[in-house]
Amino acid sequence: MTTQTTTAETPRTPEHDAPSGLIGLPAGPARALATGGGALTIVSAFLSWTWTSAFPGDLTVYGYPGGLQWLVLVAGVLTTLFGLASYGVKGLQWLVPAGADSSIKFAALAAFGTAWYTVLAISVQLGGLANLEPGGFVAAVATLVALVGALALPFHRPAPDPVDPDDDGWDAFKHRAAGTANTWKAAFATGRSKPAPTLPSYVEILIIVAALALGLLVFTYGIGTGYDELFIGFLITAGFGFAAISKSGLMVRISVITSRHRNVTMAGAFAAAAAFPFTQSDDRYATIGVYILIFATVALGLNIVVGLAGLLDLGYVAFLGVGAYAAAMVSGSPSSPFDIHLPFFGAVLVGAAASMVFGVLIGAPTLRLRGDYLAIVTLGFGEIFRITVNNLDGTSGPDITNGSNGISSIPNLQMFGFDFGIPHDVFGITIGRFANYFFLMLIITLVVVIVFRRSGDSRIGRAWVAIREDETAALAMGINGFRVKLIAFALGATLAGLAGTVQAHVTYTVTPEQYQFAHVVPPNSAFLLAAVVLGGMGTISGPLVGASLLYLIPAKLQFLGDYQLLAFGIALVLLMRFRPEGLIPNRRRQLEFHEAAEAPAVLSKTGA
């Protein structure tokens, strides 16, 4: 009998200094090139890149970065930090628990892509390379040197995630114990690194606060980019920068920390989100923020149906429309056929209840179908809803929804004497209309997150997961599949209707065109499903992040005109190709896509 054990990384031997990357350079000189190029990139950000301020961002100042130079500076700092960590600098190894080589490559790509994009944009807009100052040439050469060194580094497969941040109880204990044991085995076998010691609770909480503050800073910077070139540079830096941090293992390490302080993380995340309107001087970006929250809340509701129960729903946006129309009809709008003006809580209950009823009515006859058949039926329901409300105009049918004109002039919400439609001063800062709705939608998002979390951890939630994994086996174990799926469908519809009540008051008008299957501007069924898959099915943070990206990026890419959806589609294809499990996946789904690559790192094979 023989036993074969494969670890995440091989022991460090002299052949590691032999050429093993994409470029024939030894590992030592390659690290020196990457680290030195990163340091020179930092210096270049403080030089003038062009002689005229005609290019957006004013890149003419010595000693102070501007515009795209800040992004190059951030990418250069990442490259340098990971490069120094690869040399074993004390204190920096904590940042690269999975190894620094892969993270250096992506950080160098971030610096190279952003710097060369800026140089080319200056040359194209201003009429040639003659418009570049020495700083532009230094940045181009420095990032190229760093990239050459990074590409020459050897490849080491990182160890798999030690814990699933969405597991609780016994599952979390088993994963944490197995992950810790395998990490120690890999550390002793390779001699390269040791697992980080357990930090005091207050230090871990400070790390969580720092991570949330950094997330708020990145989001605020991305949503507030003032011109197109800056946003494209932001996408390049953020995309490759996120990949670099992920490859370093730092994301996994932070996930382990947040899993030990779930309540602190949730409270901190919503506190950081609540601070967003205070960072804005007007309602311009608060408008995008409130729409992102609406989109994210509906996506999280869809995640119950798709991510937990495994039901492919292509008409989910119709439930958002049912809630919006129901709330609009009882809001006191002059376009409503009913002379009813309910207070906010009444409108919320009506919208959520109407969506729940429609969810039960649609789900009861259709949830006995599976897979593609269920998807086609739900797609048909979404189109039937849109066509029906379009025809209820008094001509093709009874006058209920005012047809294609929709229900307009929906009044602002008022709650406890607080009018959401007028600005208010808070701590000396003026909070506008959309900021008011942002805070309201944030509270609703918190409610939806709590419902999702409690449902997923409950007995019914585990039944959903069982149905998703293997419905036949779940039925054989005594789970009532139809009842379980109907509960998921009704709960998801209720949460969508809850968000729809706020959407109706934010937009002042609800029309059938807002609830198509595919539309340039989200939310729609296609974008909602993409947000769930892109962010990470079955997780809480995944759909929130996915929805934020899927709303923000199209809103910022409007300058591309007819090519907007083309560029967006290419980005989705690339993301699904290189990270099919989503941006923030749970452990089970990650293994589904990478089991062949990761399983040997933690399992031993025994054969005769």
XYZ file of C-alpha atoms in Angstrom:
608
model
C 0.000 0.000 0.000
C 1.337 3.408 -0.953
C 0.324 6.840 0.149
C 0.705 9.893 -2.047
C 0.272 13.366 -0.614
C 0.407 16.526 -2.712
C 0.788 19.867 -1.007
C -0.155 23.319 -2.218
C 3.448 24.307 -2.939
C 6.675 22.381 -3.397
C 9.637 22.899 -1.067
C 11.897 25.760 -1.974
C 15.041 24.362 -3.619
C 17.838 25.870 -5.723
C 15.977 25.059 -8.925
C 13.506 27.756 -7.931
C 16.143 30.200 -9.073
C 16.123 28.653 -12.542
C 13.998 30.210 -15.290
C 10.423 28.951 -14.842
C 8.150 31.853 -15.794
C 6.949 33.102 -19.154
C 10.257 34.897 -19.701
C 13.619 33.165 -19.339
C 14.952 34.953 -16.259
C 15.972 33.453 -12.907
C 13.564 34.099 -10.064
C 15.986 36.317 -8.125
C 16.586 38.920 -10.854
C 12.911 38.706 -11.808
C 11.825 39.706 -8.300
C 14.365 42.510 -8.308
C 13.023 43.834 -11.621
C 9.406 43.650 -10.444
C 10.107 45.306 -7.092
C 12.385 47.970 -8.564
C 9.929 48.685 -11.359
C 7.150 49.094 -8.794
C 9.253 51.539 -6.763
C 10.101 53.532 -9.896
C 6.398 53.564 -10.800
C 5.693 55.252 -7.466
C 8.295 57.896 -8.233
C 6.895 58.498 -11.734
C 3.467 59.354 -10.278
C 5.005 62.472 -8.715
C 6.418 63.721 -12.028
C 4.742 65.696 -14.791
C 3.327 63.493 -17.557
C 2.254 66.193 -20.008
C 2.941 69.875 -20.510
C -0.685 71.028 -20.850
C -3.710 70.801 -18.600
C -5.922 70.105 -21.627
C -5.875 66.419 -20.717
C -8.355 65.752 -17.868
C -6.875 65.541 -14.405
C -4.063 68.085 -14.861
C -1.032 65.788 -15.046
C 1.379 68.722 -15.319
C 2.237 69.180 -11.632
C 5.511 67.983 -10.117
C 5.352 66.587 -6.607
C 1.592 65.933 -6.490
C -0.252 63.218 -8.464
C -3.436 64.076 -10.298
C -6.195 62.097 -11.967
C -4.925 58.830 -13.443
C -1.566 59.270 -11.721
C -3.215 58.357 -8.415
C -4.307 55.022 -9.872
C -0.809 54.297 -11.192
C 0.545 55.208 -7.762
C -1.772 52.719 -6.044
C -0.810 49.953 -8.487
C 2.874 50.765 -7.990
C 2.490 50.570 -4.207
C 0.834 47.158 -4.500
C 3.593 45.880 -6.776
C 6.293 47.123 -4.421
C 4.638 45.744 -1.285
C 4.144 42.291 -2.794
C 7.695 42.399 -4.161
C 9.148 43.179 -0.748
C 6.953 40.484 0.802
C 8.480 37.960 -1.606
C 11.880 38.743 -0.032
C 10.508 37.884 3.404
C 10.395 41.418 4.789
C 9.142 41.174 8.342
C 5.542 42.335 8.728
C 4.714 42.145 5.022
C 4.455 38.360 4.824
C 1.092 38.629 6.597
C -0.213 40.175 3.353
C 0.699 37.148 1.210
C -0.339 33.944 2.998
C -0.682 32.150 -0.368
C 2.608 33.425 -1.813
C 3.609 36.670 -3.477
C 4.579 35.641 -7.020
C 1.090 35.472 -8.548
C -0.007 38.651 -6.772
C 3.053 40.506 -8.116
C 2.036 39.590 -11.657
C -1.457 41.030 -11.353
C -0.279 44.126 -9.494
C 2.286 44.760 -12.233
C -0.441 44.280 -14.837
C -2.555 46.882 -13.031
C 0.287 49.416 -13.099
C 1.244 48.615 -16.692
C -2.322 48.702 -18.019
C -3.230 51.980 -16.326
C 0.034 53.754 -17.155
C 0.118 52.731 -20.806
C -3.570 53.503 -21.230
C -2.890 57.008 -19.872
C 0.128 57.518 -22.140
C -1.819 56.389 -25.197
C -4.836 58.516 -24.253
C -2.607 61.604 -23.908
C -0.975 60.895 -27.263
C -4.289 60.359 -29.057
C -6.161 63.294 -27.542
C -3.331 65.825 -27.729
C -1.818 64.722 -31.025
C 1.252 62.558 -30.497
C 4.011 61.469 -28.144
C 5.523 64.956 -28.299
C 2.949 66.020 -25.712
C 4.482 63.735 -23.083
C 6.746 65.087 -20.373
C 9.574 62.944 -18.891
C 7.271 61.572 -16.203
C 5.099 59.873 -18.812
C 8.087 58.087 -20.349
C 9.389 57.115 -16.912
C 6.010 55.617 -15.980
C 5.827 53.661 -19.236
C 9.360 52.246 -18.845
C 8.985 51.546 -15.107
C 5.722 49.630 -15.481
C 7.127 47.678 -18.439
C 10.192 46.680 -16.395
C 7.977 45.620 -13.497
C 5.776 43.571 -15.834
C 8.763 41.839 -17.440
C 10.097 40.895 -14.013
C 6.676 39.712 -12.847
C 6.116 37.520 -15.895
C 9.474 35.827 -15.269
C 8.444 34.717 -11.766
C 7.672 31.021 -11.209
C 4.123 29.920 -10.672
C 3.079 28.451 -7.323
C -0.458 27.206 -6.870
C -1.942 28.806 -3.753
C -3.480 26.739 -1.006
C -7.299 26.498 -1.052
C -9.510 28.569 1.188
C -9.400 27.270 4.780
C -12.947 28.345 5.629
C -16.180 29.294 3.921
C -17.264 32.692 5.322
C -20.914 31.743 4.725
C -20.769 28.551 6.788
C -22.008 28.522 10.364
C -21.855 26.150 13.255
C -20.537 22.668 12.651
C -19.682 23.294 8.970
C -17.550 26.293 9.870
C -15.809 24.316 12.611
C -15.002 21.424 10.262
C -13.754 23.701 7.502
C -11.696 25.788 9.906
C -10.156 22.722 11.512
C -9.384 21.086 8.170
C -8.049 24.328 6.734
C -5.792 24.943 9.718
C -4.400 21.404 9.617
C -3.714 21.565 5.881
C -2.121 24.999 6.184
C 0.251 23.727 8.871
C 1.076 20.664 6.742
C 1.869 22.836 3.748
C 3.962 25.179 5.890
C 6.066 22.393 7.367
C 6.420 20.651 4.006
C 7.515 23.714 2.070
C 9.403 25.618 4.708
C 8.330 28.835 2.967
C 5.693 30.229 5.268
C 3.806 29.652 8.471
C 0.134 30.189 9.142
C -0.577 33.525 10.752
C -1.009 33.354 14.514
C -4.419 34.078 15.961
C -4.664 37.801 16.578
C -6.388 39.441 19.544
C -10.041 40.203 18.982
C -9.565 43.952 19.028
C -6.858 43.680 16.340
C -9.133 41.589 14.133
C -11.922 44.119 14.597
C -9.532 46.909 13.586
C -8.636 44.910 10.465
C -12.334 44.589 9.632
C -12.834 48.334 10.105
C -9.830 49.071 7.873
C -11.113 46.709 5.174
C -14.579 48.283 5.241
C -13.123 51.800 5.138
C -10.999 50.815 2.147
C -14.058 49.366 0.431
C -16.001 52.595 1.017
C -13.068 54.609 -0.348
C -12.821 52.497 -3.504
C -16.576 52.610 -4.109
C -16.783 56.362 -3.505
C -13.840 56.977 -5.816
C -15.318 54.777 -8.553
C -18.788 56.290 -8.398
C -17.375 59.829 -8.297
C -15.009 59.618 -11.266
C -15.552 62.871 -13.097
C -14.540 61.913 -16.635
C -14.472 58.848 -18.858
C -10.708 58.310 -18.976
C -10.512 58.224 -15.195
C -13.251 55.606 -14.929
C -11.603 53.342 -17.498
C -8.317 53.641 -15.614
C -10.192 52.879 -12.399
C -11.606 49.689 -13.933
C -8.142 48.559 -15.027
C -6.553 49.258 -11.655
C -9.447 47.880 -9.586
C -9.809 44.737 -11.706
C -6.166 43.679 -11.684
C -5.702 44.991 -8.140
C -8.545 42.821 -6.847
C -7.021 39.831 -8.660
C -3.641 40.562 -7.063
C -5.087 40.760 -3.554
C -7.109 37.602 -4.180
C -4.062 35.670 -5.450
C -2.054 36.730 -2.415
C -4.542 34.978 -0.140
C -5.309 38.176 1.730
C -9.004 38.027 0.792
C -9.237 34.546 2.289
C -7.465 35.684 5.432
C -9.861 38.598 5.866
C -12.811 36.280 5.183
C -11.645 34.021 7.993
C -11.461 37.018 10.313
C -14.903 38.312 9.336
C -16.380 34.833 9.812
C -15.334 35.031 13.465
C -16.973 38.443 13.893
C -20.096 38.225 11.729
C -22.199 40.689 13.677
C -19.389 43.237 13.846
C -18.802 42.869 10.107
C -22.470 43.333 9.269
C -22.820 46.362 11.519
C -19.623 47.865 10.144
C -20.651 47.256 6.539
C -23.935 49.082 6.971
C -22.260 51.876 8.917
C -19.818 52.318 6.033
C -22.706 52.354 3.556
C -24.573 54.903 5.693
C -21.508 57.157 5.571
C -21.606 57.280 1.764
C -24.134 60.167 1.384
C -22.034 62.277 3.746
C -19.128 61.989 1.322
C -21.151 63.598 -1.479
C -21.639 67.315 -2.007
C -24.869 66.927 -4.008
C -27.461 64.339 -4.986
C -25.770 63.392 -8.255
C -24.054 60.260 -7.014
C -26.518 59.609 -4.201
C -29.000 58.989 -7.032
C -26.815 56.191 -8.364
C -26.379 54.913 -4.816
C -30.098 54.516 -4.137
C -30.652 52.738 -7.461
C -27.754 50.412 -6.678
C -29.376 49.532 -3.357
C -32.716 48.832 -5.051
C -30.985 46.650 -7.620
C -28.894 44.893 -4.958
C -31.895 44.201 -2.719
C -33.861 42.641 -5.565
C -30.800 40.590 -6.565
C -30.485 39.301 -3.009
C -34.125 38.230 -3.111
C -33.475 36.430 -6.403
C -30.494 34.752 -4.739
C -32.930 32.882 -2.492
C -34.669 31.465 -5.542
C -31.590 30.802 -7.692
C -28.689 30.588 -5.256
C -30.275 28.615 -2.421
C -33.169 26.721 -4.011
C -31.603 26.338 -7.467
C -34.702 27.540 -9.363
C -33.821 29.353 -12.576
C -36.209 32.329 -12.676
C -35.958 34.531 -15.781
C -39.004 36.678 -15.028
C -38.132 37.835 -11.524
C -38.259 41.525 -12.401
C -42.033 41.129 -12.789
C -42.369 40.777 -9.002
C -40.532 44.076 -8.620
C -43.083 45.561 -11.000
C -46.037 44.072 -9.113
C -44.826 45.663 -5.880
C -44.164 49.001 -7.578
C -47.562 49.136 -9.302
C -49.422 48.018 -6.169
C -47.723 50.703 -4.057
C -48.266 53.348 -6.751
C -51.996 52.608 -6.887
C -52.443 53.237 -3.162
C -50.040 56.186 -2.925
C -52.550 58.914 -3.752
C -51.273 59.463 -7.302
C -53.733 61.334 -9.544
C -53.045 58.714 -12.258
C -54.209 55.883 -10.010
C -57.752 54.568 -10.611
C -58.180 54.133 -6.857
C -58.681 57.168 -4.641
C -56.512 55.736 -1.873
C -53.562 57.317 -0.083
C -52.059 54.930 2.432
C -49.132 55.812 4.699
C -45.715 54.346 3.975
C -46.140 51.183 6.042
C -49.472 50.502 4.380
C -47.985 50.906 0.907
C -45.097 48.592 1.833
C -47.471 45.913 3.077
C -49.655 46.196 -0.015
C -46.689 45.982 -2.399
C -45.047 43.062 -0.597
C -48.345 41.193 -0.185
C -49.297 41.654 -3.847
C -45.930 40.283 -4.975
C -46.229 37.343 -2.591
C -49.704 36.482 -3.906
C -48.471 36.615 -7.487
C -45.481 34.477 -6.511
C -47.775 31.798 -5.078
C -50.186 31.977 -8.026
C -47.387 31.648 -10.555
C -45.335 29.151 -8.580
C -48.127 26.731 -7.665
C -48.782 25.455 -11.215
C -45.220 25.790 -12.533
C -42.807 24.663 -9.821
C -43.350 21.013 -10.675
C -41.174 21.762 -13.701
C -37.399 21.694 -13.523
C -34.414 23.320 -15.168
C -34.876 24.878 -18.584
C -38.622 24.234 -18.603
C -39.096 26.262 -15.433
C -36.879 29.015 -16.863
C -39.011 29.277 -19.991
C -42.226 29.428 -17.957
C -40.911 32.193 -15.695
C -39.634 34.096 -18.720
C -43.139 33.909 -20.155
C -44.626 35.185 -16.913
C -42.361 38.205 -16.989
C -43.436 39.073 -20.518
C -47.112 38.431 -19.719
C -46.900 40.871 -16.817
C -45.366 43.613 -18.962
C -47.865 43.129 -21.787
C -50.805 42.981 -19.369
C -50.020 46.236 -17.577
C -49.424 47.824 -20.980
C -52.904 46.824 -22.146
C -54.827 47.838 -19.024
C -55.346 51.332 -20.437
C -59.110 51.524 -20.832
C -58.951 50.616 -24.532
C -57.508 47.118 -24.778
C -58.728 46.322 -21.294
C -60.024 47.948 -18.104
C -58.421 51.248 -17.106
C -56.223 50.202 -14.183
C -52.568 50.850 -14.993
C -52.951 53.727 -17.482
C -51.266 51.627 -20.176
C -47.923 52.680 -21.593
C -48.128 56.036 -19.761
C -47.954 54.231 -16.447
C -48.833 55.717 -13.085
C -47.152 59.088 -12.696
C -46.915 61.909 -10.148
C -46.384 59.499 -7.274
C -45.987 61.654 -4.148
C -42.962 61.529 -1.920
C -42.971 59.256 1.073
C -43.683 60.681 4.490
C -43.000 58.777 7.677
C -43.414 60.112 11.230
C -43.588 63.622 9.827
C -40.333 63.157 7.865
C -40.711 64.094 4.189
C -38.283 62.117 2.037
C -38.754 64.492 -0.874
C -37.143 67.584 0.620
C -33.552 68.212 1.792
C -32.695 67.983 5.473
C -29.693 69.175 7.467
C -27.896 66.471 9.466
C -24.835 67.483 11.522
C -24.543 70.609 9.424
C -24.567 68.611 6.158
C -27.455 68.968 3.732
C -28.950 65.590 2.834
C -30.947 65.753 -0.394
C -33.946 63.819 -1.649
C -32.076 60.823 -3.046
C -29.894 60.630 0.048
C -33.065 60.342 2.147
C -34.244 57.452 0.030
C -30.747 55.984 0.190
C -31.012 55.680 3.976
C -34.520 54.224 3.702
C -33.380 51.694 1.124
C -30.381 50.852 3.284
C -32.728 49.887 6.132
C -34.772 47.722 3.757
C -31.566 46.113 2.482
C -30.614 45.325 6.077
C -34.006 43.659 6.594
C -33.547 41.594 3.424
C -30.028 40.570 4.492
C -31.313 39.427 7.887
C -34.152 37.474 6.252
C -31.717 35.849 3.812
C -29.244 34.958 6.542
C -31.824 33.534 8.927
C -33.579 31.655 6.140
C -30.363 30.163 4.828
C -29.338 28.951 8.300
C -32.766 27.511 9.094
C -34.174 24.075 8.444
C -36.007 25.309 5.370
C -32.775 26.849 4.083
C -30.946 23.537 4.305
C -33.859 21.934 2.508
C -33.421 24.508 -0.290
C -29.759 23.611 -0.597
C -30.632 19.910 -0.678
C -33.148 20.528 -3.466
C -30.568 22.556 -5.382
C -27.860 19.913 -5.091
C -29.993 16.864 -5.951
C -33.764 17.116 -5.949
C -34.281 13.391 -6.441
C -32.120 12.541 -3.439
C -33.834 15.235 -1.368
C -37.262 13.825 -2.185
C -36.051 10.351 -1.277
C -34.992 11.700 2.132
C -38.518 12.926 2.819
C -38.284 16.604 1.855
C -41.488 17.980 0.375
C -39.901 19.457 -2.744
C -42.951 21.305 -4.044
C -43.706 23.007 -0.718
C -40.061 23.960 -0.161
C -39.710 25.447 -3.642
C -42.996 27.319 -3.346
C -41.842 28.913 -0.084
C -38.619 30.044 -1.772
C -40.534 31.437 -4.738
C -43.011 33.309 -2.524
C -40.316 34.686 -0.202
C -38.207 35.887 -3.123
C -41.236 37.556 -4.700
C -42.090 39.264 -1.392
C -38.621 40.760 -1.057
C -38.751 42.023 -4.645
C -42.128 43.653 -3.996
C -40.708 45.294 -0.873
C -38.000 46.979 -2.960
C -40.555 47.862 -5.625
C -42.559 50.006 -3.207
C -39.550 52.271 -2.670
C -38.645 52.284 -6.361
C -42.110 53.606 -7.258
C -41.670 56.628 -4.978
C -38.049 57.256 -5.980
C -38.783 57.341 -9.714
C -42.151 59.178 -9.360
C -43.464 57.028 -12.232
C -43.882 53.327 -12.995
C -44.218 52.234 -16.615
C -44.220 48.812 -18.335
C -40.893 49.516 -20.075
C -39.087 49.460 -16.728
C -39.740 45.738 -16.317
C -38.463 44.141 -19.487
C -36.414 40.949 -19.583
C -33.397 42.736 -21.092
C -32.883 46.482 -21.097
C -29.906 48.795 -21.308
C -30.559 50.189 -17.833
C -31.003 47.749 -14.919
C -32.819 46.407 -13.045
C -34.200 43.797 -15.415
C -34.371 40.010 -15.274
C -31.194 39.460 -17.287
C -29.117 41.862 -15.186
C -30.562 40.521 -11.932
C -29.597 36.964 -12.814
C -26.169 38.152 -13.956
C -25.686 39.972 -10.642
C -26.357 36.782 -8.690
C -24.070 34.622 -10.840
C -21.368 37.277 -11.120
C -21.293 38.081 -7.407
C -21.531 34.518 -6.099
C -24.606 32.309 -5.831
C -25.784 31.410 -2.356
C -23.855 34.153 -0.532
C -24.960 37.422 1.031
C -22.193 39.740 -0.068
C -21.875 38.272 -3.569
C -25.136 39.599 -5.103
C -24.652 42.936 -3.331
C -21.237 43.381 -4.948
C -22.396 41.969 -8.279
C -25.420 44.260 -8.420
C -23.291 47.284 -7.543
C -20.884 46.533 -10.391
C -23.611 45.716 -12.900
C -25.377 49.000 -12.214
C -22.344 51.244 -11.846
C -20.390 50.073 -14.898
C -23.179 50.553 -17.497
C -24.019 53.921 -15.952
C -20.399 55.001 -16.384
C -19.959 53.491 -19.863
C -22.688 55.537 -21.519
C -20.042 57.454 -23.476
C -19.483 54.294 -25.550
C -22.906 54.690 -27.111
C -23.850 51.716 -29.278
C -20.753 49.815 -28.115
C -21.745 49.958 -24.450
C -23.358 46.525 -24.286
C -20.584 45.047 -26.441
C -17.894 46.168 -24.008
C -20.016 45.090 -21.068
C -20.635 41.664 -22.607
C -16.928 41.125 -23.277
C -16.172 41.971 -19.650
C -18.750 39.423 -18.444
C -17.372 36.731 -20.751
C -13.836 37.287 -19.478
C -14.954 37.265 -15.859
C -16.936 34.056 -16.273
C -13.990 32.499 -18.073
C -11.423 33.249 -15.388
C -13.664 33.263 -12.286
C -16.781 31.213 -13.051
C -17.659 30.732 -9.384
C -18.282 34.489 -8.972
C -16.440 37.281 -7.233
C -17.360 36.193 -3.701
C -18.276 32.492 -3.914
C -19.009 30.070 -1.115
C -16.639 27.175 -0.601
C -18.909 24.533 -2.115
C -19.391 26.385 -5.367
C -15.692 27.222 -5.615
C -14.804 23.550 -5.404
C -17.320 22.741 -8.137
C -15.228 24.750 -10.594
C -11.739 24.142 -9.198
C -11.989 20.725 -7.586
C -9.422 19.177 -9.916
C -6.925 21.938 -9.167
C -7.489 22.308 -5.430
C -8.436 18.863 -4.185
C -4.899 17.418 -4.414
C -3.711 20.208 -2.144
C -5.789 19.009 0.774
C -6.542 15.343 0.149
C -4.416 12.227 0.340
C -4.914 9.353 -2.056
C -4.394 5.846 -0.782
C -4.035 3.010 -3.217
C -2.767 -0.534 -3.280
